[in-house]
XYZ file of C-alpha atoms in Angstrom:
715
model
C 40.013 -23.124 2.905
C 42.777 -23.093 5.418
C 41.122 -24.435 8.313
C 37.629 -25.506 9.054
C 35.844 -26.813 12.135
C 32.278 -26.344 13.273
C 33.006 -23.013 15.295
C 35.629 -21.392 12.698
C 36.671 -21.348 9.184
C 39.743 -19.582 7.901
C 40.162 -18.666 4.583
C 42.831 -16.841 2.293
C 41.214 -13.967 -0.342
C 42.596 -13.570 -3.554
C 44.596 -10.428 -2.085
C 46.277 -12.546 0.636
C 43.999 -11.161 3.164
C 42.894 -13.651 5.312
C 39.304 -14.069 7.270
C 38.814 -15.713 10.448
C 35.190 -16.208 10.684
C 33.053 -17.382 13.953
C 30.203 -19.389 12.992
C 29.378 -21.894 15.657
C 27.358 -24.624 14.193
C 24.026 -25.926 15.624
C 23.595 -22.333 17.585
C 21.760 -19.181 16.830
C 24.948 -17.047 18.284
C 28.725 -17.422 18.299
C 30.033 -17.915 21.952
C 33.419 -19.370 23.310
C 32.581 -22.766 24.356
C 35.156 -25.482 24.695
C 34.823 -26.099 20.803
C 35.332 -22.433 19.898
C 38.394 -22.199 22.136
C 39.996 -25.193 20.595
C 39.296 -24.208 17.351
C 40.609 -20.858 18.012
C 43.929 -22.412 18.927
C 43.829 -24.759 15.689
C 43.029 -21.904 13.536
C 45.888 -19.886 14.939
C 48.527 -22.953 14.198
C 47.129 -23.011 10.598
C 48.077 -19.053 10.475
C 51.599 -19.834 11.561
C 51.991 -22.247 8.667
C 50.864 -19.261 6.188
C 53.003 -17.215 4.364
C 53.044 -13.738 2.485
C 49.840 -12.558 4.561
C 49.235 -9.125 4.296
C 46.449 -8.762 6.806
C 43.292 -10.526 8.399
C 39.707 -9.586 8.985
C 37.988 -11.253 11.984
C 34.091 -11.759 11.382
C 31.158 -13.624 12.212
C 28.749 -15.595 10.186
C 25.905 -14.929 12.486
C 23.719 -11.775 13.192
C 25.891 -11.091 16.243
C 29.857 -10.944 16.177
C 30.234 -13.384 19.775
C 28.216 -12.915 22.953
C 31.012 -14.115 24.969
C 31.722 -17.284 26.911
C 29.383 -20.284 27.249
C 27.702 -19.363 30.644
C 26.245 -23.187 31.042
C 29.571 -24.250 31.235
C 30.695 -21.905 34.224
C 28.866 -23.694 36.878
C 31.568 -26.633 36.636
C 34.073 -23.796 37.349
C 32.899 -23.093 41.161
C 33.954 -26.467 42.107
C 37.239 -26.013 40.570
C 40.532 -25.040 42.468
C 41.852 -21.720 41.997
C 44.645 -23.000 40.235
C 42.373 -24.671 37.619
C 40.225 -21.553 37.167
C 43.372 -19.851 36.465
C 44.582 -22.335 34.004
C 40.995 -21.862 32.224
C 41.862 -18.132 31.815
C 45.466 -18.539 30.620
C 44.643 -20.636 27.835
C 42.674 -18.135 26.283
C 44.953 -15.378 27.095
C 47.489 -17.571 25.251
C 45.081 -17.351 22.221
C 44.699 -13.680 22.415
C 48.456 -12.964 22.608
C 49.034 -14.745 19.654
C 46.360 -12.851 17.906
C 47.592 -9.663 19.314
C 51.234 -10.786 17.894
C 50.636 -11.733 14.625
C 53.033 -10.467 11.977
C 50.278 -8.566 9.790
C 47.609 -6.109 10.970
C 44.067 -7.643 12.061
C 40.586 -6.035 12.177
C 37.703 -7.036 14.032
C 34.430 -6.643 12.244
C 31.742 -5.878 14.685
C 28.510 -6.694 13.090
C 26.279 -7.255 16.271
C 26.969 -7.970 19.801
C 30.435 -8.221 21.008
C 29.853 -8.837 24.726
C 32.517 -10.438 27.336
C 35.009 -12.541 25.341
C 33.329 -11.263 22.432
C 34.742 -7.770 23.184
C 37.865 -9.128 24.496
C 39.060 -10.868 21.510
C 38.199 -7.610 19.629
C 40.566 -5.796 21.769
C 43.214 -8.003 20.949
C 43.064 -7.132 17.466
C 44.735 -3.988 16.007
C 41.661 -2.097 14.800
C 37.924 -2.466 15.579
C 35.184 -1.587 13.028
C 31.846 -1.402 14.311
C 28.253 -1.445 12.746
C 26.120 1.133 14.098
C 23.453 -1.059 15.150
C 25.860 -3.390 17.248
C 26.505 -3.389 20.847
C 29.458 -4.188 22.863
C 30.366 -4.295 26.345
C 32.328 -6.238 29.488
C 28.887 -7.456 31.584
C 30.959 -10.125 33.747
C 30.331 -7.923 36.918
C 26.612 -8.631 36.647
C 27.558 -12.505 36.930
C 29.816 -11.538 40.136
C 33.098 -11.980 38.260
C 35.418 -9.846 36.111
C 36.626 -9.949 32.349
C 39.086 -12.666 32.596
C 40.471 -12.842 29.064
C 42.653 -9.378 29.038
C 39.577 -7.020 29.541
C 40.916 -5.401 32.360
C 44.291 -5.054 31.074
C 43.817 -3.949 27.464
C 40.571 -1.723 27.538
C 42.023 0.828 30.125
C 45.173 1.034 28.036
C 43.079 1.517 24.940
C 40.110 4.214 26.422
C 41.837 5.037 29.699
C 41.124 3.982 33.617
C 37.940 6.045 34.418
C 35.904 4.781 31.067
C 37.204 1.403 31.171
C 35.998 1.168 34.798
C 32.826 2.686 33.801
C 32.081 0.049 31.227
C 33.474 -2.902 33.573
C 31.927 -1.964 36.766
C 28.291 -1.293 35.614
C 28.429 -3.907 32.783
C 26.076 -1.827 30.555
C 26.055 -2.196 26.790
C 27.796 0.433 24.907
C 26.402 1.545 21.515
C 28.391 2.517 18.384
C 28.296 6.040 19.050
C 29.359 5.563 22.877
C 32.143 3.064 21.543
C 33.657 5.589 18.774
C 33.425 8.238 21.084
C 35.703 6.639 23.756
C 37.870 5.098 21.324
C 37.002 1.715 22.079
C 36.621 1.280 17.938
C 38.173 3.106 15.467
C 35.288 3.488 12.752
C 31.659 2.705 12.677
C 29.624 2.105 9.679
C 26.149 1.374 8.700
C 25.653 -2.715 8.409
C 25.481 -2.504 4.644
C 29.099 -0.518 4.405
C 30.566 -2.288 6.851
C 32.733 -4.734 5.303
C 34.038 -2.395 2.982
C 35.015 -0.057 5.861
C 36.622 -2.727 7.607
C 38.597 -3.844 4.583
C 39.642 -0.109 3.648
C 40.747 0.186 7.332
C 42.772 -2.815 7.023
C 44.365 -1.516 3.595
C 45.442 1.663 5.565
C 46.886 -0.302 8.053
C 48.770 -2.752 5.843
C 49.817 0.967 3.767
C 51.239 2.009 6.950
C 48.848 5.007 7.259
C 47.894 3.754 10.833
C 50.608 3.165 13.893
C 49.801 -0.431 14.532
C 53.014 -1.027 16.604
C 52.135 2.056 18.630
C 48.807 0.526 19.444
C 50.234 -3.010 20.408
C 53.094 -1.404 22.529
C 50.209 0.561 24.700
C 48.190 -2.620 25.008
C 51.586 -4.502 26.403
C 52.916 -1.859 28.695
C 52.339 -0.317 32.040
C 49.605 2.525 32.168
C 50.889 6.045 31.405
C 50.545 7.310 35.178
C 52.919 8.195 37.710
C 52.662 7.304 41.257
C 50.826 10.554 42.284
C 48.251 10.546 39.281
C 47.544 6.792 40.232
C 47.204 7.281 43.571
C 44.641 10.188 42.952
C 42.655 8.402 40.325
C 42.095 5.093 42.172
C 41.249 6.294 45.269
C 38.563 8.534 43.725
C 37.306 5.638 41.466
C 37.447 3.043 44.312
C 35.478 5.481 46.506
C 32.859 6.251 43.656
C 32.232 2.178 42.608
C 32.152 1.225 46.116
C 29.367 3.489 46.752
C 27.490 2.576 43.931
C 27.957 -1.260 43.891
C 27.513 -1.674 47.693
C 29.138 -4.261 49.974
C 27.046 -7.132 48.602
C 28.440 -6.934 45.113
C 32.268 -7.487 45.206
C 32.895 -7.653 41.598
C 33.081 -3.908 40.565
C 35.480 -2.846 43.195
C 37.931 -5.823 42.351
C 38.119 -4.672 38.892
C 39.522 -1.566 40.151
C 41.940 -2.981 42.412
C 43.084 -5.424 39.776
C 43.685 -2.594 37.160
C 45.764 -0.430 40.079
C 47.673 -3.757 41.195
C 48.424 -4.343 37.428
C 49.114 -0.624 36.483
C 52.855 -0.460 36.373
C 53.154 -3.962 34.578
C 53.384 -5.411 30.964
C 50.704 -7.495 29.659
C 51.979 -11.032 30.579
C 52.273 -10.006 34.336
C 48.833 -7.835 34.285
C 47.331 -10.734 32.839
C 48.375 -13.036 35.818
C 46.839 -10.356 38.318
C 43.565 -10.411 36.349
C 43.476 -14.169 36.469
C 44.145 -14.339 40.321
C 41.225 -11.806 40.570
C 38.969 -13.849 38.313
C 39.599 -17.001 40.281
C 38.881 -15.167 43.609
C 35.583 -13.909 42.353
C 34.841 -17.078 40.932
C 34.880 -18.944 44.199
C 32.380 -16.545 45.706
C 28.750 -17.399 46.746
C 27.774 -14.327 44.871
C 29.187 -15.527 41.561
C 27.439 -19.012 41.932
C 24.278 -17.265 42.581
C 24.207 -14.774 39.713
C 25.466 -17.111 37.480
C 22.645 -19.540 38.439
C 20.159 -16.433 38.116
C 21.555 -16.194 34.472
C 21.039 -19.618 33.759
C 17.581 -19.735 35.461
C 16.550 -16.873 33.411
C 17.314 -18.529 30.338
C 15.573 -21.412 31.123
C 12.450 -19.195 32.100
C 12.616 -17.639 28.596
C 12.831 -20.984 27.019
C 9.719 -22.354 28.882
C 7.763 -19.011 28.146
C 8.778 -19.751 24.450
C 7.744 -22.762 24.603
C 4.162 -21.790 25.799
C 4.106 -19.260 23.212
C 4.764 -21.969 20.271
C 1.344 -23.510 21.620
C -0.559 -20.563 20.840
C -3.226 -21.046 18.202
C -3.078 -17.278 17.232
C -0.831 -14.424 17.660
C -2.134 -11.811 20.064
C -2.895 -8.894 17.781
C -5.335 -6.651 19.804
C -6.031 -6.780 23.466
C -8.322 -4.755 26.071
C -7.836 -3.874 29.609
C -10.882 -3.448 32.237
C -10.371 -0.546 34.783
C -8.426 2.520 33.901
C -6.964 3.594 36.995
C -3.328 3.179 37.832
C -3.064 -0.450 37.159
C -5.493 -0.408 33.979
C -3.324 2.708 32.458
C 0.115 1.028 33.295
C -1.176 -2.201 31.402
C -2.542 0.063 28.528
C 0.880 1.800 28.372
C 2.875 -1.462 28.549
C 0.622 -3.027 25.903
C 0.986 -0.372 23.618
C 4.639 0.555 24.159
C 5.412 -2.870 23.075
C 3.406 -2.863 19.868
C -0.091 -4.346 21.049
C -3.083 -1.745 20.434
C -5.401 -1.954 23.376
C -8.981 -0.662 24.353
C -8.817 0.977 27.741
C -12.370 0.483 29.417
C -14.106 1.880 32.175
C -17.565 2.966 33.677
C -16.607 6.363 34.081
C -14.747 9.210 31.906
C -12.755 10.122 35.274
C -11.144 6.678 35.385
C -10.087 6.888 31.561
C -8.812 10.067 31.841
C -6.608 8.665 34.858
C -5.494 6.029 32.992
C -4.390 8.152 29.783
C -2.670 10.373 32.479
C -0.610 7.399 33.568
C 0.348 6.483 30.287
C 1.188 10.148 29.022
C 3.231 10.415 32.228
C 5.413 7.275 31.536
C 5.931 8.421 27.650
C 6.315 11.985 28.427
C 9.364 10.361 30.855
C 10.682 8.471 27.901
C 10.808 11.329 25.538
C 12.512 13.873 28.066
C 15.189 11.251 28.631
C 15.894 11.038 25.006
C 14.443 7.278 24.896
C 11.418 8.227 22.575
C 10.671 10.511 19.959
C 7.726 12.871 20.420
C 6.329 11.145 17.179
C 6.616 7.752 18.700
C 4.967 8.978 21.915
C 1.960 10.098 19.763
C 1.626 6.758 17.769
C 1.962 4.747 21.117
C -0.867 6.676 22.863
C -3.085 6.536 19.678
C -3.098 2.863 20.269
C -4.645 2.843 23.587
C -8.524 3.306 22.514
C -10.412 4.900 25.742
C -13.777 3.824 25.759
C -17.157 3.679 28.098
C -18.356 0.656 26.130
C -17.643 -2.747 24.906
C -17.774 -1.625 21.199
C -15.454 -3.461 19.206
C -14.456 -5.907 22.004
C -15.706 -8.935 19.729
C -12.275 -8.488 17.997
C -9.750 -8.537 20.496
C -8.021 -11.496 21.730
C -7.177 -11.017 24.987
C -9.196 -9.015 27.690
C -7.664 -8.431 31.055
C -9.808 -7.268 33.885
C -8.104 -4.814 36.250
C -11.332 -3.412 37.964
C -11.129 -3.210 42.156
C -9.949 -6.115 44.236
C -13.594 -7.051 45.131
C -14.688 -10.516 44.682
C -18.565 -9.527 43.805
C -17.301 -6.851 41.473
C -15.175 -8.950 39.754
C -17.626 -11.620 39.383
C -19.741 -9.185 37.477
C -17.458 -7.677 35.423
C -16.088 -10.897 34.274
C -19.739 -12.468 33.490
C -20.790 -9.173 31.766
C -17.441 -8.843 29.630
C -17.655 -12.591 28.678
C -21.066 -11.940 26.532
C -19.140 -9.328 24.622
C -16.242 -11.151 23.457
C -15.572 -13.703 20.696
C -16.195 -17.253 21.882
C -12.456 -17.733 21.677
C -10.980 -14.795 23.610
C -9.049 -15.301 26.316
C -10.318 -13.701 29.838
C -7.831 -12.934 32.033
C -8.099 -11.153 35.832
C -5.329 -8.870 37.388
C -5.990 -10.448 40.603
C -3.443 -10.594 43.305
C -5.418 -12.565 45.758
C -8.965 -13.815 44.631
C -9.109 -17.526 43.840
C -9.214 -17.917 39.934
C -11.418 -20.997 40.351
C -13.787 -18.916 42.493
C -13.790 -16.352 39.991
C -14.552 -18.776 37.055
C -17.894 -19.848 38.512
C -19.081 -17.012 37.046
C -18.239 -17.818 33.463
C -20.013 -19.917 30.810
C -16.303 -20.723 29.372
C -14.159 -21.303 32.292
C -11.516 -22.598 29.993
C -10.981 -19.574 28.437
C -10.161 -17.965 31.741
C -7.120 -17.561 33.629
C -5.408 -15.237 36.100
C -2.898 -12.677 34.925
C -1.367 -10.849 37.765
C 0.778 -7.992 37.071
C 2.825 -6.277 39.731
C 3.002 -2.656 40.405
C 4.290 -0.234 39.159
C 3.303 -2.261 35.918
C 6.031 -0.590 33.734
C 8.796 -1.114 36.130
C 8.102 -5.020 37.551
C 9.279 -7.924 35.159
C 6.930 -10.230 36.560
C 3.562 -11.494 35.488
C 2.158 -14.423 37.228
C -0.105 -16.618 34.767
C -2.496 -18.632 36.862
C -4.005 -21.688 35.749
C -7.341 -22.405 37.301
C -8.909 -26.063 37.544
C -10.618 -25.539 34.117
C -8.399 -23.349 32.496
C -7.067 -24.795 29.087
C -3.418 -25.037 27.762
C -4.657 -22.755 24.698
C -5.887 -19.935 27.243
C -2.266 -20.274 28.955
C -0.350 -20.079 25.867
C -1.858 -16.941 24.642
C -1.654 -15.387 27.864
C 1.996 -16.181 28.116
C 2.558 -15.223 24.571
C 1.001 -11.569 25.401
C 3.017 -11.390 28.397
C 6.075 -12.180 26.418
C 4.862 -9.437 23.826
C 4.719 -7.045 26.660
C 8.328 -7.704 27.598
C 7.414 -9.455 30.699
C 8.962 -12.423 32.591
C 5.749 -14.776 32.730
C 5.499 -17.588 35.537
C 2.908 -20.324 35.107
C 1.465 -21.264 38.429
C -1.549 -23.123 39.582
C -4.580 -21.622 41.561
C -4.256 -21.419 45.576
C -4.566 -18.733 48.227
C -2.229 -15.644 46.979
C -0.787 -17.952 44.182
C 3.051 -18.001 44.429
C 4.685 -14.674 45.441
C 1.893 -13.196 47.741
C 1.764 -16.898 49.482
C 5.141 -16.785 50.396
C 5.697 -12.905 50.926
C 2.759 -13.218 53.710
C 4.579 -15.637 55.781
C 7.846 -13.255 55.745
C 5.334 -10.521 56.887
C 4.040 -12.880 59.855
C 7.629 -13.228 60.699
C 7.939 -9.356 61.016
C 4.555 -9.326 63.038
C 5.541 -11.830 65.463
C 9.246 -10.129 66.027
C 7.298 -6.643 66.712
C 4.652 -8.352 69.081
C 8.277 -9.800 71.080
C 9.499 -6.203 71.412
C 12.026 -6.022 68.288
C 12.065 -2.681 66.953
C 10.326 -2.246 63.512
C 13.111 0.294 62.320
C 16.012 -2.136 63.367
C 14.294 -4.981 61.783
C 14.297 -3.064 58.679
C 17.708 -2.097 58.685
C 18.941 -5.858 59.078
C 16.798 -6.949 56.112
C 17.919 -4.054 54.049
C 21.599 -5.015 54.923
C 20.867 -8.522 54.288
C 19.795 -7.405 50.642
C 16.053 -6.498 50.380
C 15.600 -3.122 48.590
C 13.171 -2.335 51.513
C 12.488 -3.951 54.998
C 9.267 -5.288 56.052
C 7.607 -2.039 57.542
C 8.656 -0.085 54.823
C 7.510 -2.467 52.275
C 4.124 -2.731 53.878
C 3.462 1.266 53.839
C 4.697 1.222 50.131
C 2.240 -1.675 49.209
C -0.377 -0.058 51.392
C -1.336 -1.137 54.802
C -5.002 -1.601 53.594
C -3.679 -4.009 51.002
C -2.060 -5.754 53.183
C -4.355 -6.324 55.756
C -6.649 -7.488 53.091
C -4.410 -9.852 51.673
C -3.470 -11.170 55.038
C -6.987 -12.058 55.879
C -7.354 -14.136 52.670
C -3.804 -15.675 53.409
C -5.215 -16.688 56.956
C -8.458 -18.243 55.644
C -6.535 -20.394 52.952
C -3.831 -21.689 55.469
C -4.915 -21.282 58.823
C -2.722 -23.407 60.404
C 0.511 -21.501 59.280
C -0.927 -17.930 58.521
C -3.668 -17.124 60.866
C -2.450 -14.881 63.701
C -3.621 -15.305 67.440
C -2.659 -11.701 68.266
C -3.100 -8.267 66.944
C -0.400 -7.377 64.835
C 1.185 -3.850 64.561
C -0.072 -3.763 60.949
C -3.543 -3.881 62.014
C -3.165 -1.290 64.625
C -1.908 0.944 61.584
C -4.847 0.320 59.355
C -7.345 0.701 62.680
C -5.807 4.233 62.925
C -6.062 5.312 59.333
C -2.346 5.111 58.672
C -2.397 3.260 55.241
C 1.432 3.860 54.101
C 2.818 6.320 51.501
C -0.837 6.549 49.987
C -2.131 8.673 52.774
C 1.378 9.971 54.312
C 1.518 7.692 57.289
C 1.821 4.028 58.071
C 4.732 2.682 60.156
C 6.608 5.695 58.920
C 5.373 9.183 57.916
C 6.372 10.346 54.498
C 7.367 14.014 53.417
C 7.794 15.310 49.901
C 11.561 15.753 49.075
C 13.305 17.979 46.459
C 12.413 15.916 43.747
C 8.660 15.388 44.472
C 9.277 11.957 45.980
C 8.345 10.512 49.284
C 11.002 10.505 51.740
C 10.244 8.533 55.132
C 10.717 9.849 58.568
C 10.467 8.131 61.831
C 7.009 8.565 63.640
C 6.666 8.567 67.182
C 2.994 7.984 67.030
C 3.585 4.510 65.769
C 5.685 3.511 68.846
C 2.805 4.987 71.012
C 0.147 3.219 69.325
C 1.725 -0.397 69.187
C 3.289 -0.186 72.802
C -0.096 -1.881 74.071
C -0.017 -4.656 71.896
C 4.027 -5.508 72.202
C 6.426 -6.589 74.515
C 8.921 -4.528 76.309
C 11.389 -3.266 73.566
C 14.354 -5.926 73.051
C 17.441 -6.035 70.931
C 17.448 -8.881 68.659
C 20.712 -10.336 67.166
C 21.222 -9.831 63.512
C 21.042 -13.578 62.807
C 17.873 -14.293 64.939
C 16.104 -11.295 62.996
C 16.919 -12.944 59.636
C 16.398 -16.275 60.554
C 12.867 -15.374 62.312
C 11.918 -13.502 58.869
C 13.368 -15.859 56.148
C 12.335 -19.430 57.586
C 8.569 -18.825 56.978
C 9.419 -17.699 53.568
C 11.585 -20.912 52.919
C 9.332 -23.307 54.143
C 6.478 -21.886 52.298
C 8.102 -21.745 48.921
C 9.099 -25.565 49.475
C 5.409 -26.183 49.904
C 4.719 -24.436 46.637
C 7.286 -26.647 44.665
C 6.131 -29.905 46.456
C 2.235 -29.038 45.580
C 3.284 -28.322 42.133
C 1.888 -24.603 42.338
C 5.285 -23.819 40.673
C 7.255 -25.957 38.182
C 10.579 -26.025 39.428
C 13.044 -24.279 42.367
C 14.187 -21.992 39.472
C 10.914 -20.551 38.398
C 9.875 -19.972 42.169
C 13.573 -18.129 42.892
C 12.961 -15.857 39.705
C 9.249 -14.941 40.650
C 10.627 -13.498 43.938
C 13.636 -11.862 42.270
C 11.320 -10.404 39.466
C 8.242 -9.762 41.853
C 9.198 -8.457 45.032
C 13.156 -7.750 44.755
C 14.649 -10.773 46.385
C 18.442 -9.952 46.504
C 19.895 -11.140 43.222
C 23.240 -11.982 44.913
C 21.888 -14.293 46.824
C 20.126 -16.141 43.842
C 16.979 -16.826 45.173
C 15.410 -18.349 48.154
C 16.647 -21.919 46.922
C 20.040 -20.846 46.274
C 20.529 -19.114 49.600
C 19.217 -22.404 51.129
C 21.800 -24.373 49.247
C 24.588 -22.110 50.138
C 23.901 -21.967 53.898
C 23.196 -25.639 53.874
C 19.525 -27.686 54.632
C 21.309 -28.676 57.874
C 21.465 -25.062 58.991
C 18.073 -24.380 57.954
C 16.713 -27.379 59.997
C 18.771 -26.119 63.154
C 17.181 -22.748 63.046
C 13.745 -24.779 62.399
C 14.138 -26.601 65.465
C 15.463 -23.251 67.520
C 12.235 -21.249 66.639
C 9.403 -24.305 66.447
C 7.676 -22.345 69.287
C 6.683 -19.911 66.972
C 4.386 -22.189 64.911
C 3.880 -24.466 62.159
C 5.191 -22.024 59.404
C 8.812 -22.715 60.887
C 8.609 -26.282 60.387
C 10.504 -28.093 57.552
C 8.494 -29.467 54.734
C 8.356 -33.321 54.271
C 10.304 -32.594 51.053
C 12.980 -30.490 52.842
C 13.449 -33.206 55.387
C 13.747 -35.913 52.509
C 16.501 -33.705 50.729
C 18.191 -33.284 54.058
C 18.327 -36.730 54.940
C 19.443 -37.742 51.239
C 22.325 -34.746 51.235
C 20.494 -33.325 48.421
C 20.471 -29.735 47.282
C 17.943 -27.747 45.164
C 20.422 -26.914 42.409
């Protein structure tokens, strides 16, 4: 052994081939933390002392290659100076340059994920051999930054500017097939043949059969584009990327700008340009927000895994009650992820609708090449439609997804409990009805909880798992385990009106109702909030959710929290409902809907809406953008703070992720609490005072005041 640390070992084989093996002790994956970076420096120092080396393999001792930098160490970077951040990049770049310039050929053996810095070290090697099951990519733009260890320099010089920009701007994982086609890797092999193919490739390079010097020269030289070619290429690329990324995500366009600025430079100068771009992005609120989301997501996964470990048995069979769009979506998702499911309804028409929904979703996967027809048949066969309770005594969990009516749910739950085993979990997919109230109908309330899916089930990541007063830890653990099996993000919350997401969404809608009452144009409010980052404005969202659904839920919220959510005026939404304008479901709401060329509903402005709301609204007034944002967001902020303070949700991180995954809160803002930290609680307090006349929903909570007084933040 030439060198050994807790991150890297370096040994010399009998054929004078070195093997640098990454195997970070105490971790399930390899990553570039401070220990690994320091170990790489020391390993390279050890190599410098060796003589008569013919070549080197760079390998992994784990099931992945290297997943990238240790993101947990990133948060300190946002407080560092630009100079300190650039020094962070240049140190590792020095290592990669040393690797690239070793006096013998090097081959990266990519056995699993090689992401970010994991791919960048591969690019510094002369050749790359990849397992057919591995994935590579540069996902840094998903964190609001750009590759900082040579990715923007080497990748365009290896696979071309267009392809390299696509890889980096999207941040997508690339398969072995895509990597070999683009030229990012030199060979692919089945996992069991990977080491042999890598050694053969290295021997070919040693024998001079591969032009190693030419490859090194290309990575260290200016891009082979003349001024005219470069001007045309970068103009087109920048236009395309700007359109796709949008103005709220600066990293993708910065990738293009960095490549363009360094196109005529050699390696060292180009790396300096990259380092400056990396440092600039690292100091943005967007980077802080998106890295924060990444870390929050890891924390949420850890919490969910912790619950799963507490489950006393594996969820092997499931059932869903109600086979409409929601029930069919739940059945599809369960079967798709390998949990066979019974789908019960009281009518054959319902079963036909549920199966049709599952069939439609599966057919779409087949048409896009994401599933074979055989696999589709297998998934459909694991959905067992039934009009009876036959076989329910063998299921581990039942999800009730019948109509949102307390009496109906009471009856269905009580009846179902009689047909399932004593330890089976019974869960209600309710969006508004109290879990404690529903539990009153049951003999075993300890086995009952809420499991609130968001529509459409296959697309929305969030599941709220709702604990009632009598719900046991075992029931929660099994339900979270089932959510995990279904590929969902489970957030455990306590019972209250609206639970978490709807409880904080409706104050946001109330802010909208008050703006329209005071003369704001609902279209103008939509545009402001969409430009702020929401996927759709409040009027459009109301139409998509369903005006009738919104009015029903608003009534539940008003009853649950009358001091903040009971309106003392008729809202525009109620007016839409009274005039049978239910949104997309019947083609007219705040907007009217026509079918576009792709068969999807397209919204158009409706003059009738303005005529209907005229009697209940003030004279049309043009509100400042900042006032619209404040009046919309403040009620959401204060209500979410109450949810944390009351213990409805466990942490600010879980609350932020619930809104991101449940209703599409703008990711680049990092969540409500992250956003409040970025603008400062002092600013939130100023806005609260300014709009105090609008009601209690605009008042700071006791916890917010305490944080403000102590100078604390949520993160």
